Short mmCIF file of C-alpha atoms and ligand atoms in Angstrom, two decimals:
data_model
loop_
_atom_site.label_atom_id
_atom_site.label_comp_id
_atom_site.label_asym_id
_atom_site.label_seq_id
_atom_site.Cartn_x
_atom_site.Cartn_y
_atom_site.Cartn_z
CA MET A 61 0.91 19.02 0.11
CA ILE A 62 -2.31 17.57 1.51
CA LEU A 63 -5.66 18.56 0.02
CA ARG A 64 -8.08 20.46 2.21
CA GLN A 65 -10.89 18.07 1.27
CA ASP A 66 -8.77 15.06 2.27
CA ARG A 67 -8.51 16.33 5.84
CA GLU A 68 -12.29 16.65 5.97
CA ILE A 69 -12.69 13.11 4.62
CA CYS A 70 -10.29 11.68 7.21
CA LEU A 71 -11.99 13.45 10.08
CA HIS A 72 -15.70 13.36 9.28
CA LEU A 73 -16.88 11.82 6.00
CA GLY A 74 -19.16 8.80 6.28
CA GLU A 75 -19.95 9.44 9.95
CA ASP A 76 -23.19 10.61 11.53
CA PRO A 77 -23.24 10.86 15.36
CA TYR A 78 -27.04 11.27 15.24
CA GLU A 79 -27.28 7.69 13.95
CA TYR A 80 -25.61 6.36 17.07
CA HIS A 81 -26.91 8.25 20.12
CA ARG A 82 -24.83 11.36 19.25
CA ALA A 83 -21.58 9.52 20.06
CA VAL A 84 -18.73 11.36 18.33
CA ILE A 85 -17.00 8.03 17.72
CA PRO A 86 -18.91 5.43 15.70
CA PRO A 87 -19.52 2.20 17.58
CA ILE A 88 -17.81 -1.08 16.78
CA TYR A 89 -20.78 -2.94 15.32
CA GLU A 90 -19.63 -6.26 16.72
CA THR A 91 -22.43 -8.32 15.25
CA SER A 92 -22.42 -11.18 12.78
CA LEU A 93 -26.00 -10.69 11.55
CA PHE A 94 -28.75 -8.11 11.20
CA VAL A 95 -32.47 -8.73 11.83
CA PHE A 96 -35.43 -7.93 9.54
CA SER A 97 -39.13 -7.47 10.06
CA SER A 98 -40.17 -9.43 6.97
CA VAL A 99 -39.12 -12.19 4.60
CA ASP A 100 -39.16 -9.75 1.69
CA GLU A 101 -36.73 -7.44 3.48
CA VAL A 102 -34.30 -10.19 4.37
CA HIS A 103 -34.35 -11.48 0.80
CA ALA A 104 -33.75 -8.00 -0.61
CA ALA A 105 -30.77 -7.54 1.74
CA ILE A 106 -29.27 -10.94 0.83
CA ASP A 107 -29.53 -10.08 -2.86
CA ASP A 108 -27.69 -6.79 -2.26
CA SER A 109 -25.15 -7.92 0.36
CA MET A 110 -22.52 -5.50 -0.88
CA ALA A 111 -24.56 -2.43 0.05
CA GLN A 112 -27.02 -3.70 2.65
CA PHE A 113 -26.41 -5.11 6.09
CA ALA A 114 -27.43 -8.77 6.17
CA TYR A 115 -24.36 -10.66 7.36
CA THR A 116 -20.99 -9.21 8.44
CA ARG A 117 -19.03 -11.38 6.01
CA GLY A 118 -20.59 -9.13 3.36
CA GLN A 119 -21.06 -5.72 4.92
CA ASN A 120 -20.93 -4.11 8.36
CA PRO A 121 -21.60 -0.47 9.40
CA THR A 122 -18.18 0.11 11.04
CA VAL A 123 -16.38 -1.33 8.02
CA GLN A 124 -18.57 0.73 5.68
CA ILE A 125 -17.35 4.00 7.23
CA VAL A 126 -13.74 3.09 6.43
CA GLU A 127 -14.77 2.16 2.89
CA ALA A 128 -16.53 5.50 2.36
CA LYS A 129 -13.41 7.38 3.46
CA LEU A 130 -10.95 5.38 1.34
CA ALA A 131 -13.14 5.62 -1.76
CA ALA A 132 -13.38 9.39 -1.31
CA LEU A 133 -9.63 9.81 -0.66
CA GLU A 134 -8.79 7.90 -3.85
CA GLN A 135 -11.56 9.74 -5.75
CA GLY A 136 -13.01 6.38 -6.71
CA GLU A 137 -16.62 5.20 -6.93
CA SER A 138 -16.42 2.45 -4.35
CA CYS A 139 -14.21 0.59 -1.92
CA LYS A 140 -14.18 -2.80 -0.23
CA CYS A 141 -12.08 -3.51 2.85
CA PHE A 142 -10.37 -6.86 3.35
CA ALA A 143 -8.83 -8.83 6.21
CA SER A 144 -5.35 -7.94 4.89
CA GLY A 145 -3.63 -6.19 2.03
CA ILE A 146 -2.77 -9.51 0.43
CA ALA A 147 -6.42 -10.65 0.67
CA ALA A 148 -7.43 -7.53 -1.27
CA ILE A 149 -4.75 -8.25 -3.88
CA THR A 150 -5.43 -11.98 -4.36
CA SER A 151 -9.22 -11.58 -4.42
CA THR A 152 -8.89 -8.81 -7.01
CA ILE A 153 -6.54 -10.73 -9.25
CA SER A 154 -8.55 -13.95 -9.11
CA ALA A 155 -11.76 -12.06 -9.85
CA LEU A 156 -10.33 -10.58 -13.04
CA VAL A 157 -8.43 -13.41 -14.71
CA THR A 158 -9.34 -16.88 -15.87
CA HIS A 159 -7.78 -19.89 -17.62
CA GLY A 160 -5.73 -18.79 -20.62
CA ASP A 161 -5.24 -15.18 -19.42
CA HIS A 162 -1.92 -13.43 -18.92
CA ILE A 163 -0.92 -10.85 -16.27
CA LEU A 164 1.86 -8.35 -16.94
CA PHE A 165 3.65 -7.03 -13.84
CA ILE A 166 5.66 -3.84 -14.15
CA ASN A 167 8.81 -3.42 -12.03
CA GLU A 168 9.43 -4.64 -8.56
CA ILE A 169 6.32 -6.21 -7.00
CA TYR A 170 5.54 -7.19 -3.40
CA GLY A 171 6.82 -10.79 -3.05
CA PRO A 172 3.60 -12.53 -1.95
CA THR A 173 1.72 -10.91 -4.87
CA LEU A 174 4.14 -12.57 -7.31
CA SER A 175 3.95 -15.87 -5.39
CA TYR A 176 0.19 -15.82 -5.83
CA ALA A 177 0.51 -15.09 -9.54
CA LYS A 178 2.88 -18.04 -9.86
CA ARG A 179 0.34 -20.29 -8.13
CA LEU A 180 -2.29 -19.23 -10.63
CA GLY A 181 -0.17 -21.11 -13.17
CA ARG A 182 -1.91 -24.25 -11.90
CA TYR A 183 -5.17 -22.79 -13.20
CA GLY A 184 -3.70 -21.82 -16.56
CA VAL A 185 -3.02 -18.13 -15.82
CA THR A 186 0.47 -17.02 -16.88
CA ASN A 187 2.46 -13.91 -16.02
CA ASP A 188 5.59 -11.94 -16.90
CA VAL A 189 7.47 -9.13 -15.21
CA VAL A 190 8.80 -6.22 -17.25
CA HIS A 191 11.26 -3.69 -15.81
CA LEU A 192 10.98 -0.07 -16.90
CA LEU A 193 13.48 2.71 -16.28
CA PRO A 194 12.15 6.27 -15.88
CA ASP A 195 13.44 7.28 -19.34
CA ASP A 196 12.29 4.17 -21.21
CA ASP A 197 9.74 4.41 -24.00
CA VAL A 198 6.82 2.89 -22.06
CA SER A 199 4.62 2.17 -25.03
CA GLU A 200 7.43 0.43 -26.94
CA ALA A 201 8.44 -1.66 -23.92
CA LEU A 202 4.84 -2.64 -23.18
CA SER A 203 4.12 -3.45 -26.84
CA LYS A 204 6.90 -6.03 -26.69
CA ALA A 205 5.79 -7.43 -23.34
CA VAL A 206 2.01 -7.80 -23.75
CA LYS A 207 0.33 -10.80 -25.32
CA PRO A 208 -3.05 -11.08 -27.04
CA THR A 209 -4.18 -12.79 -23.82
CA THR A 210 -2.98 -10.05 -21.42
CA LYS A 211 -5.98 -9.18 -19.21
CA LEU A 212 -4.32 -7.18 -16.47
CA ILE A 213 -1.34 -4.86 -16.09
CA TYR A 214 -0.30 -4.60 -12.45
CA THR A 215 2.31 -2.31 -10.89
CA GLU A 216 3.60 -0.60 -7.74
CA SER A 217 4.96 2.91 -7.86
CA PRO A 218 7.02 3.73 -5.87
CA SER A 219 7.86 0.09 -5.19
CA THR A 220 8.76 -0.93 -1.65
CA CYS A 221 12.31 -2.28 -1.90
CA LEU A 222 14.10 -0.18 -4.53
CA PHE A 223 11.44 2.58 -4.72
CA LYS A 224 11.21 2.62 -8.51
CA VAL A 225 8.79 5.06 -10.10
CA VAL A 226 6.91 4.35 -13.33
CA ASP A 227 4.97 6.71 -15.60
CA LEU A 228 1.37 6.14 -14.54
CA HIS A 229 -0.26 8.05 -17.41
CA LYS A 230 1.74 6.23 -20.07
CA ILE A 231 0.84 2.84 -18.61
CA THR A 232 -2.88 3.55 -18.46
CA SER A 233 -3.06 5.11 -21.92
CA PHE A 234 -1.30 2.07 -23.40
CA ALA A 235 -3.61 -0.30 -21.50
CA LYS A 236 -6.78 1.57 -22.51
CA ALA A 237 -5.76 1.48 -26.17
CA HIS A 238 -5.35 -2.30 -25.89
CA GLY A 239 -8.44 -3.02 -23.75
CA ILE A 240 -6.37 -4.21 -20.76
CA LEU A 241 -7.32 -3.56 -17.12
CA THR A 242 -4.80 -1.78 -14.86
CA ALA A 243 -4.20 -2.19 -11.13
CA ILE A 244 -1.72 -0.50 -8.80
CA ASP A 245 -0.61 -1.11 -5.24
CA ASN A 246 -0.54 2.40 -3.75
CA THR A 247 0.52 1.45 -0.23
CA TRP A 248 3.79 3.44 -0.14
CA ALA A 249 2.29 6.77 -1.20
CA THR A 250 -1.11 6.48 0.54
CA PRO A 251 -4.07 8.24 -1.12
CA LEU A 252 -2.84 11.52 0.39
CA PHE A 253 0.30 11.64 -1.77
CA GLN A 254 -0.83 9.85 -4.94
CA LYS A 255 -4.26 9.19 -6.48
CA PRO A 256 -3.73 6.57 -9.21
CA LEU A 257 -7.38 6.49 -10.35
CA THR A 258 -6.96 10.10 -11.49
CA PHE A 259 -4.10 8.85 -13.71
CA GLY A 260 -6.52 6.42 -15.34
CA PHE A 261 -5.93 3.26 -13.30
CA ASP A 262 -8.96 0.98 -13.02
CA ILE A 263 -8.08 -0.45 -9.61
CA CYS A 264 -6.15 0.84 -6.63
CA LEU A 265 -5.03 -1.47 -3.82
CA HIS A 266 -3.82 -0.82 -0.28
CA SER A 267 -2.38 -2.60 2.67
CA CYS A 268 -3.97 -0.62 5.52
CA SER A 269 -1.54 -2.40 7.86
CA LYS A 270 1.05 0.25 6.92
CA TYR A 271 0.57 4.05 7.04
CA ILE A 272 -3.24 4.03 6.86
CA GLY A 273 -3.61 2.03 10.09
CA GLY A 274 -0.41 3.67 11.22
CA HIS A 275 0.02 2.25 14.72
CA SER A 276 1.26 -1.30 14.01
CA ASP A 277 -1.81 -2.73 15.73
CA VAL A 278 -3.94 -3.94 12.82
CA VAL A 279 -3.73 -5.97 9.60
CA ALA A 280 -6.17 -4.81 6.89
CA GLY A 281 -6.47 -4.14 3.17
CA ALA A 282 -8.66 -2.34 0.65
CA VAL A 283 -9.52 -2.13 -3.03
CA ILE A 284 -10.92 1.04 -4.61
CA THR A 285 -12.46 0.88 -8.09
CA SER A 286 -15.62 1.38 -10.15
CA LYS A 287 -18.94 -0.04 -8.92
CA GLU A 288 -18.96 -2.46 -11.84
CA LEU A 289 -15.50 -3.93 -11.14
CA LEU A 290 -16.09 -3.95 -7.40
CA GLY A 291 -19.20 -6.08 -7.95
CA ARG A 292 -17.03 -8.71 -9.63
CA ILE A 293 -14.36 -8.51 -6.93
CA PHE A 294 -17.01 -8.66 -4.19
CA ASP A 295 -18.32 -12.02 -5.41
CA GLU A 296 -14.79 -13.41 -5.09
CA TYR A 297 -14.32 -11.74 -1.70
CA MET A 298 -17.48 -13.32 -0.30
CA LEU A 299 -16.31 -16.78 -1.34
CA HIS A 300 -12.78 -16.24 0.00
CA GLY A 301 -14.26 -15.02 3.31
CA ALA A 302 -11.58 -12.34 3.42
CA THR A 303 -13.71 -10.10 5.66
CA LEU A 304 -12.32 -7.27 7.76
CA GLY A 305 -13.70 -7.55 11.30
CA PRO A 306 -15.56 -4.56 12.81
CA PHE A 307 -12.97 -4.07 15.55
CA GLU A 308 -10.10 -4.03 13.03
CA ALA A 309 -12.09 -1.59 10.90
CA TRP A 310 -12.50 0.64 13.94
CA LEU A 311 -8.72 0.64 14.49
CA VAL A 312 -8.19 1.59 10.85
CA LEU A 313 -10.75 4.37 11.28
CA ARG A 314 -8.86 5.69 14.28
CA GLY A 315 -5.64 5.63 12.25
CA ILE A 316 -7.22 7.50 9.33
CA ARG A 317 -8.19 10.44 11.53
CA THR A 318 -4.54 11.40 11.98
CA LEU A 319 -3.32 10.24 8.56
CA PRO A 320 -2.79 13.80 7.22
CA GLU A 321 -0.77 14.84 10.29
CA ARG A 322 1.30 11.68 10.27
CA MET A 323 2.00 11.77 6.53
CA ALA A 324 3.10 15.42 6.71
CA LYS A 325 5.54 14.43 9.46
CA PHE A 326 6.71 11.28 7.64
CA HIS A 327 7.36 13.43 4.57
CA GLU A 328 9.55 15.78 6.60
CA GLN A 329 11.36 12.97 8.46
CA GLY A 330 11.88 10.95 5.27
CA GLN A 331 13.41 13.84 3.34
CA TYR A 332 15.73 14.70 6.19
CA PHE A 333 16.82 11.13 6.81
CA ALA A 334 17.43 10.41 3.11
CA GLN A 335 19.71 13.47 2.95
CA PHE A 336 21.61 12.20 5.97
CA LEU A 337 22.10 8.77 4.38
CA ASN A 338 23.04 10.33 1.06
CA THR A 339 25.96 12.22 2.59
CA HIS A 340 27.16 9.40 4.87
CA LYS A 341 30.57 8.12 3.79
CA ARG A 342 29.69 4.46 4.34
CA VAL A 343 26.56 4.62 2.18
CA LEU A 344 27.09 3.67 -1.47
CA ALA A 345 23.57 4.47 -2.70
CA VAL A 346 20.20 5.61 -1.37
CA HIS A 347 16.95 4.47 -3.00
CA TYR A 348 14.35 7.14 -2.33
CA PRO A 349 12.40 9.07 -4.99
CA GLY A 350 12.27 12.16 -2.75
CA LEU A 351 15.99 12.79 -3.30
CA PRO A 352 16.68 15.15 -6.22
CA SER A 353 19.55 12.84 -7.23
CA ASP A 354 17.25 9.79 -7.50
CA GLU A 355 16.65 8.53 -11.05
CA GLY A 356 12.87 8.57 -10.51
CA HIS A 357 12.71 12.03 -8.92
CA ALA A 358 11.57 14.04 -11.96
CA LEU A 359 8.70 11.63 -12.63
CA ALA A 360 7.89 11.38 -8.92
CA GLN A 361 7.54 15.18 -8.75
CA LYS A 362 4.77 14.95 -11.38
CA GLN A 363 2.90 12.06 -9.77
CA LEU A 364 3.34 12.47 -6.02
CA THR A 365 2.40 15.37 -3.80
CA GLY A 366 4.62 14.13 -0.98
CA TYR A 367 7.03 11.37 -0.01
CA SER A 368 6.59 8.87 2.77
CA SER A 369 9.45 7.64 4.91
CA LEU A 370 10.29 4.10 3.77
CA MET A 371 13.61 3.91 1.88
CA SER A 372 16.57 1.64 1.32
CA PHE A 373 20.32 2.13 1.09
CA GLU A 374 23.43 0.17 0.20
CA LEU A 375 26.18 -0.04 2.75
CA ASP A 376 29.90 -0.42 2.06
CA ILE A 377 30.40 -3.81 3.69
CA THR A 378 32.70 -6.70 2.92
CA ASP A 379 30.74 -9.36 4.77
CA PHE A 380 27.11 -9.98 5.76
CA ASP A 381 28.18 -10.14 9.42
CA ASP A 382 28.74 -6.37 9.23
CA ILE A 383 24.99 -5.97 8.61
CA ARG A 384 24.18 -8.22 11.55
CA THR A 385 26.40 -6.10 13.80
CA LEU A 386 24.89 -2.86 12.52
CA VAL A 387 21.35 -4.03 13.26
CA LYS A 388 22.36 -5.23 16.74
CA LYS A 389 23.91 -1.87 17.58
CA CYS A 390 20.74 0.10 16.79
CA ARG A 391 18.83 1.18 19.89
CA ILE A 392 15.91 3.08 18.35
CA PHE A 393 15.59 1.32 14.99
CA LYS A 394 14.03 -2.08 15.71
CA CYS A 395 14.64 -5.05 13.44
CA ALA A 396 11.28 -6.13 11.98
CA VAL A 397 9.17 -6.66 8.88
CA SER A 398 6.42 -4.26 7.79
CA TRP A 399 6.45 -0.45 8.13
CA GLY A 400 4.21 2.60 8.29
CA GLY A 401 3.73 2.67 12.06
CA PHE A 402 4.94 5.29 14.52
CA GLU A 403 8.18 3.42 15.21
CA SER A 404 11.41 3.30 13.24
CA LEU A 405 12.35 -0.07 11.76
CA ILE A 406 15.38 -1.53 10.03
CA LEU A 407 15.49 -4.67 7.88
CA PRO A 408 18.32 -6.15 5.82
CA MET A 409 16.86 -7.02 2.40
CA GLY A 410 19.71 -9.32 1.39
CA ARG A 411 20.59 -12.65 3.03
CA LYS A 412 23.83 -14.33 3.95
CA GLU A 413 23.60 -16.63 0.91
CA ASP A 414 23.14 -13.74 -1.57
CA SER A 415 25.95 -12.11 -3.52
CA LEU A 416 27.80 -9.28 -1.75
CA SER A 417 26.00 -6.63 -3.81
CA GLU A 418 22.60 -7.99 -2.71
CA GLN A 419 23.73 -8.34 0.91
CA ARG A 420 24.38 -4.62 1.02
CA LEU A 421 20.75 -3.54 0.76
CA VAL A 422 19.08 -2.35 3.98
CA ARG A 423 15.55 -0.97 4.27
CA VAL A 424 14.58 1.60 6.89
CA ALA A 425 11.16 2.86 7.88
CA VAL A 426 11.70 6.23 9.51
CA GLY A 427 9.20 6.69 12.32
CA LEU A 428 8.08 9.63 14.40
CA GLU A 429 10.96 9.68 16.89
CA ASP A 430 13.16 12.75 17.23
CA MET A 431 15.20 13.18 14.04
CA ASN A 432 18.49 13.91 15.80
CA SER A 433 18.11 10.80 17.96
CA LEU A 434 17.46 8.70 14.84
CA ILE A 435 20.51 10.06 13.06
CA GLU A 436 22.66 9.51 16.16
CA ASP A 437 21.36 5.95 16.42
CA LEU A 438 22.29 4.99 12.87
CA ASN A 439 25.54 6.97 12.91
CA PHE A 440 26.61 5.04 16.00
CA ALA A 441 25.62 1.69 14.49
CA MET A 442 27.41 2.43 11.20
CA ALA A 443 30.63 3.63 12.86
C1 PLP B 580 2.52 -5.12 3.34
C2 PLP B 580 2.23 -4.98 1.91
C3 PLP B 580 1.22 -5.73 1.29
C4 PLP B 580 0.44 -6.81 2.02
O1 PLP B 580 -0.34 -6.26 3.01
P1 PLP B 580 -0.81 -7.10 4.32
O2 PLP B 580 -1.73 -6.17 4.97
O3 PLP B 580 0.45 -7.37 5.09
O4 PLP B 580 -1.42 -8.36 3.83
C5 PLP B 580 0.95 -5.50 -0.04
N1 PLP B 580 1.66 -4.59 -0.75
C6 PLP B 580 2.65 -3.87 -0.19
C7 PLP B 580 3.38 -2.88 -1.02
C8 PLP B 580 2.97 -4.05 1.14
O5 PLP B 580 3.96 -3.34 1.68
#
């Protein structure tokens, strides 16, 4: 289900053709700087570089349109776009923690995010990862895992390898009671299928390189939060120089226009493909919260209004070479990292050196190709 207002946001919000010669498409403001008619004006703009146009490292009109849309879709106060998803994540984390602080990660987290957290150890910031099952007592588990120094609780739900779902409300009510900030990476669901700020999260993060951009032609990221927190993150962002270029912003904008149509189709394709995998005799398990048999399904039904099309499954193999052969035999599914574009992708999650049970895990991003062709492709490869 996609909200009526979300379609309007994707198509029109933040745009005004009368501002740019009545062009229906906003221009790519490919400029590094903006000129002023007085010293006072330039100084005022420099002092308010987050909102005013002074220098494109701070703010740019094309980028600002994307930010207005993403803030509105997440029902947040404000948004800042970044040169990549990981730039949004690392700038946010480093803006919020300092020497002596602790970060608590919940469940499976995007690898580079954890690598960054580990690096922060050099600056005296520690972290732990706690794993929660859908039926666990969240408050009890978190009580054991937090420290007096915990500043930030960070999670992904659904996560992007095993697609674990956590109880968003329970996490934020625990965090609020303990004065801890909460952040979530919402890339899998997109703001169309899940709005974490409405569950009480302080910060919502996105890689726009996935479904939001949607055409595998741009790398971008975003953070959506309160004005107050964004001000702190913006200072960090300016010093990291993690700016999204106007052309990249324009590509993201073009992707957003069809986001509701694409997500509705990905929902349909994902459900269908997961059912196919679930009944295939060579598949031992499917990880996808959209399947009624999935352990996270009941919780997912309360938190998500749709399911995207990235999932993983475990194959009955006896040797990693079987996975290599399977990938080679695919014609439509291409072997690659990332996901969320129009094209179907396949990626073994395990490596040759892992144990057999880890070698079995394969991730697929179901694209927009014909469903019967996709099923035929994987059926042939798995035979
Ligand atoms: C891809 C991804 C990121 C990083 O985004 P980039 O745009 O590649 O930097 C962060 N989180 C998740 C869940 C991702 O899938």
